[in-house]
Amino acid sequence: MFGLSYKQQKMVIVCSFLLAPLFFLTVFSLYPASYLIYLSLTDWDGISKVKEWVGFANYRDVFRMEDILNAFSHNLIYLFWGMFQIALGLFAALIVNSRLKGRNMYRVILFMPYIMNGVAVAYMFNYVYHTEYGSLNAMLRFIGLDNLTQSWFGSPKLVNHALAFISVWKYTGFNMVIFLAALQSIPSEMIEAARIDGAKRHQIVWHIILPNLITVIELLLFLTIIGSLEVFDLPFLLTAGGPLGASETFVTMTVDTAFEFANFGLASAMSTTLMAVVTLLIFTQRMLIKRWES
C-alpha cells in the first residue's frame, strides 16, 4: 500500500480507526468540559462578549451559599432511595429467577415502568399524589387511615421522598433485569453443590450469589450515583422546586442560576463541582468494592 511496510500499513489502519472516535471525544466531551472549567472562573451573563475573570470566587460561592448546599442535600435523599432501589431489584430478581408460577408475567409487569415515557410517568404520579383526588390519599381513606393523608408535594419534609419513590417505581424493573441476566450466568451446579452440603438459602445468597454479582452491583451503583446526583426531570415537571425550594436539586438550581438569573459563571462552577463530586464518589466506590473483593 503506497510502498509502505507491513508495520507502517498496520499503524495507518490503527490510527485511521482511532481518529474518528478521538475527534468526536474532543469535540463533544473534552472541549466542552475545558470550556466549562474556563467559564467557571469568570463572571458572564451568557450574552455579553466580555467575560470578567474572577478566579475561584464562583467556587467559594458554591460552598458558601446555603441554598446550593440545601439543594445538594436533597440529592442525597434520591441517593438513599437509589440504594434501596438496587436492593429491591436484587430481591425481585431472586424471586422471579426461582420456580415461581407465572414468573414470566411478573418479569414483564415489573419491567413495564422502565419503558414508559418519563414525562408520562411524572404526570401519572401527579394524579397519584394529588391532595384532594389523588389515588394514594383515596386509598388511605378507604382503609381507614385518614390521619396519614398528606399534601405529598406540599410538605417540605415529604416532597423529596415522594419524588424519589417515583424513580424507585420506574427503575426497579431495570435493576431486576440486569440482576436476572447475571443470576442466570451463575452455574447451577455450584448452587446445587452448596445445597447438597447443607447450605441455607441466605448462605447461598451471601457466599455464592453476591460474589458472582459484584460486577453488576458495581455497574448499578455507578448508574445510581450519577442518576441521583443529576436528578432534574421529576422536580422540574412536578414541583418546579417547590414548596419554597424544598425540592430544588443541584441540577435544577444550576439551570435556574444560568438561565433565570443569567449567572453562567456560577452555574459553570456548580457543574464542575458536581462533576468532581461524582468522580470522587465513583473512585471511592471502586476502592471499597476492591477491598470487599479481597
C-alpha positions as a printed Julia matrix, in Angstrom:
294×3 Matrix{Float64}:
   0.0     0.0    0.0
   1.72    3.15  -1.33
   5.11    1.5   -0.81
   4.64    1.23   2.98
   5.93   -1.68   5.02
   3.57   -4.04   6.84
   4.17   -2.31  10.18
   3.56    1.11   8.65
   0.35   -0.1    6.98
  -0.81   -1.53  10.3
  -0.08    1.77  12.04
  -2.02    3.73   9.39
  -5.04    1.43   9.78
  -4.97    1.66  13.59
  -4.66    5.46  13.5
  -7.49    5.79  10.98
  -9.79    3.77  13.23
  -8.82    5.83  16.28
  -9.03    9.21  14.57
 -12.83    9.42  14.32
 -13.53    8.44  17.98
 -10.83   10.81  19.2
 -12.28   13.61  17.09
 -15.8    13.14  18.49
 -14.42   12.73  22.03
 -12.57   16.02  21.7
 -15.43   17.94  20.08
 -18.27   16.67  22.28
 -16.51   15.93  25.6
 -13.03   17.34  26.14
 -13.59   20.78  24.59
 -16.98   21.42  26.31
 -15.53   20.27  29.65
 -12.49   22.53  29.24
 -14.67   25.48  28.23
 -16.96   24.82  31.21
 -13.99   25.0   33.58
 -12.9    28.25  31.93
 -16.4    29.76  32.3
 -16.46   28.75  35.97
 -13.54   31.13  36.54
 -15.37   34.09  35.0
 -18.36   36.35  35.62
 -20.52   36.06  32.49
 -24.21   36.69  31.84
 -24.38   34.42  28.79
 -24.91   37.3   26.34
 -22.15   39.89  26.54
 -18.84   39.36  24.78
 -16.89   40.3   27.89
 -16.15   37.54  30.4
 -14.67   39.09  33.53
 -12.03   36.9   35.18
 -12.9    36.27  38.85
 -10.7    33.28  39.63
 -12.11   30.89  42.24
 -14.76   33.31  43.53
 -17.57   31.24  41.99
 -16.31   28.09  43.71
 -16.26   29.9   47.05
 -19.89   30.85  46.46
 -20.79   27.22  45.68
 -19.59   26.1   49.12
 -20.86   29.17  50.98
 -24.39   29.63  49.62
 -26.87   27.84  51.86
 -29.4    27.35  49.05
 -26.88   25.4   46.97
 -25.88   23.18  49.89
 -29.55   22.53  50.69
 -30.19   21.56  47.07
 -27.32   19.08  47.22
 -28.72   17.58  50.43
 -31.96   16.91  48.53
 -29.96   14.84  46.04
 -28.74   12.67  48.91
 -32.35   11.64  49.53
 -32.51   10.36  45.95
 -29.21    8.54  46.55
 -30.62    6.83  49.65
 -33.7     5.66  47.76
 -31.44    4.62  44.87
 -29.61    2.2   47.18
 -32.97    0.82  48.27
 -33.93    0.51  44.6
 -30.87   -1.67  43.89
 -31.66   -3.93  46.85
 -35.3    -4.17  45.73
 -34.2    -5.04  42.19
 -31.98   -7.83  43.52
 -34.8    -9.19  45.68
 -37.2    -9.15  42.71
 -34.6   -10.89  40.52
 -34.13  -13.64  43.11
 -37.89  -14.16  43.27
 -38.56  -14.29  39.51
 -35.46  -16.45  38.97
 -36.98  -19.15  41.16
 -39.6   -21.7   40.15
 -42.39  -19.24  40.88
 -45.53  -19.9   38.89
 -46.17  -17.15  36.35
 -42.68  -15.7   36.8
 -42.51  -14.52  33.17
 -45.64  -12.44  33.69
 -44.13  -10.87  36.82
 -40.96  -10.03  34.89
 -42.97   -8.16  32.27
 -45.07   -6.33  34.88
 -42.0    -5.22  36.85
 -40.13   -4.1   33.73
 -43.04   -2.16  32.2
 -42.48    1.09  34.21
 -38.94    1.39  32.84
 -40.07    1.56  29.2
 -42.7     4.2   29.94
 -42.02    7.79  28.91
 -40.58    9.83  31.79
 -42.94   12.77  31.26
 -45.94   10.42  31.19
 -44.77    8.82  34.44
 -44.41   12.24  36.06
 -47.92   13.33  35.13
 -49.35    9.97  36.18
 -47.87   10.37  39.66
 -49.14   13.93  39.76
 -52.6    12.38  40.0
 -51.44    9.66  42.39
 -50.1    12.24  44.86
 -52.82   14.88  44.39
 -54.05   16.12  47.76
 -57.8    16.13  47.05
 -58.49   13.43  44.45
 -55.18   11.55  44.32
 -55.37    7.75  44.37
 -52.87    7.45  47.25
 -54.9     9.59  49.66
 -58.11    7.94  48.42
 -56.68    4.51  49.25
 -55.61    5.66  52.71
 -59.11    6.97  53.39
 -60.65    3.74  52.1
 -58.69    1.59  54.55
 -59.42    3.96  57.45
 -56.05    5.7   57.66
 -57.35    9.23  57.16
 -54.74   10.61  59.56
 -51.98    9.55  57.13
 -53.33   11.53  54.17
 -50.87   14.23  53.19
 -50.18   17.04  50.79
 -47.33   14.98  49.38
 -45.91   17.74  47.18
 -46.8    20.49  49.67
 -44.81   19.15  52.6
 -41.11   20.17  52.66
 -40.29   17.03  54.65
 -42.06   14.6   52.31
 -41.76   16.08  48.83
 -38.28   14.7   48.02
 -39.17   11.25  49.34
 -42.35   11.28  47.25
 -40.39   12.25  44.14
 -37.63    9.72  44.81
 -40.2     6.94  45.16
 -41.24    7.61  41.56
 -37.68    6.79  40.48
 -37.79    3.61  42.56
 -41.04    2.59  40.87
 -39.64    3.32  37.41
 -36.14    1.83  37.65
 -36.53   -1.2   39.93
 -37.54   -3.3   36.92
 -34.4    -2.25  35.05
 -32.24   -3.32  38.0
 -34.15   -6.58  38.19
 -33.45   -7.42  34.53
 -29.72   -6.69  34.92
 -29.52   -8.82  38.05
 -31.58  -11.56  36.39
 -29.16  -11.82  33.48
 -26.26  -12.12  35.92
 -28.07  -14.71  38.05
 -28.71  -16.9   35.04
 -25.0   -16.86  34.21
 -24.09  -18.46  37.56
 -23.51  -22.22  37.07
 -26.43  -24.12  38.57
 -24.02  -26.9   39.61
 -22.36  -24.5   42.06
 -25.65  -23.72  43.79
 -26.75  -27.37  43.8
 -23.44  -28.42  45.36
 -23.95  -25.85  48.12
 -27.46  -27.16  48.78
 -26.17  -30.74  48.98
 -23.58  -29.58  51.52
 -26.43  -28.23  53.65
 -26.15  -24.51  52.89
 -29.23  -22.46  53.76
 -30.89  -20.04  51.35
 -29.35  -16.93  52.91
 -25.91  -18.59  52.96
 -26.15  -19.36  49.24
 -27.12  -15.75  48.54
 -24.33  -14.27  50.67
 -21.45  -16.62  49.84
 -22.21  -17.68  46.25
 -24.68  -15.36  44.52
 -23.49  -11.95  45.77
 -19.77  -12.54  45.0
 -20.76  -13.5   41.45
 -22.86  -10.33  41.12
 -20.17   -7.9   42.24
 -19.52   -6.55  38.73
 -23.23   -5.96  38.15
 -23.63   -4.34  41.57
 -20.73   -2.02  40.74
 -22.39   -1.06  37.45
 -25.74   -0.35  39.09
 -24.08    1.65  41.87
 -22.31    3.7   39.21
 -25.58    4.42  37.38
 -27.45    5.12  40.62
 -24.87    7.59  41.94
 -24.81    9.51  38.68
 -28.6     9.42  38.31
 -29.31   10.54  41.88
 -26.91   13.48  41.68
 -28.21   14.6   38.29
 -31.95   14.5   39.04
 -33.78   17.11  37.02
 -36.96   15.94  35.29
 -39.17   14.97  38.26
 -38.79   18.14  40.38
 -38.85   20.29  37.23
 -42.1    18.77  35.93
 -43.98   18.15  39.17
 -42.97   20.77  41.74
 -40.77   23.35  39.94
 -38.53   23.17  43.0
 -41.33   23.92  45.46
 -42.61   24.31  48.04
 -40.27   27.23  48.73
 -37.27   25.45  47.21
 -37.77   22.29  49.28
 -37.48   20.02  46.21
 -34.8    22.01  44.4
 -31.98   19.72  43.31
 -28.43   20.62  42.41
 -29.1    20.4   38.67
 -32.39   22.34  38.73
 -30.65   25.08  40.71
 -27.77   25.07  38.23
 -30.2    25.53  35.33
 -32.03   28.32  37.18
 -28.75   30.03  38.03
 -27.73   30.06  34.36
 -30.96   30.78  32.51
 -33.14   32.56  35.08
 -30.52   34.61  36.93
 -28.07   34.86  33.98
 -25.07   33.85  36.08
 -23.31   31.41  33.79
 -20.05   31.66  35.72
 -21.59   30.39  38.96
 -23.63   27.78  37.07
 -20.45   26.52  35.4
 -18.73   26.3   38.79
 -21.68   24.3   40.12
 -21.49   21.93  37.14
 -17.74   21.47  37.55
 -18.18   20.83  41.27
 -20.84   18.21  40.55
 -18.52   16.53  38.05
 -15.76   16.42  40.67
 -18.1    15.03  43.35
 -19.37   12.28  41.03
 -15.79   11.35  40.08
 -14.77   11.22  43.75
 -17.76    9.07  44.71
 -17.16    6.64  41.82
 -13.48    6.37  42.76
 -14.38    5.75  46.42
 -16.97    3.15  45.41
 -14.39    1.37  43.27
 -11.86    1.29  46.11
 -14.41   -0.06  48.6
 -15.54   -2.8   46.2
 -11.93   -3.83  45.54
 -11.32   -4.04  49.28
 -14.51   -6.11  49.73
 -13.45   -8.45  46.9
 -10.06   -9.02  48.52
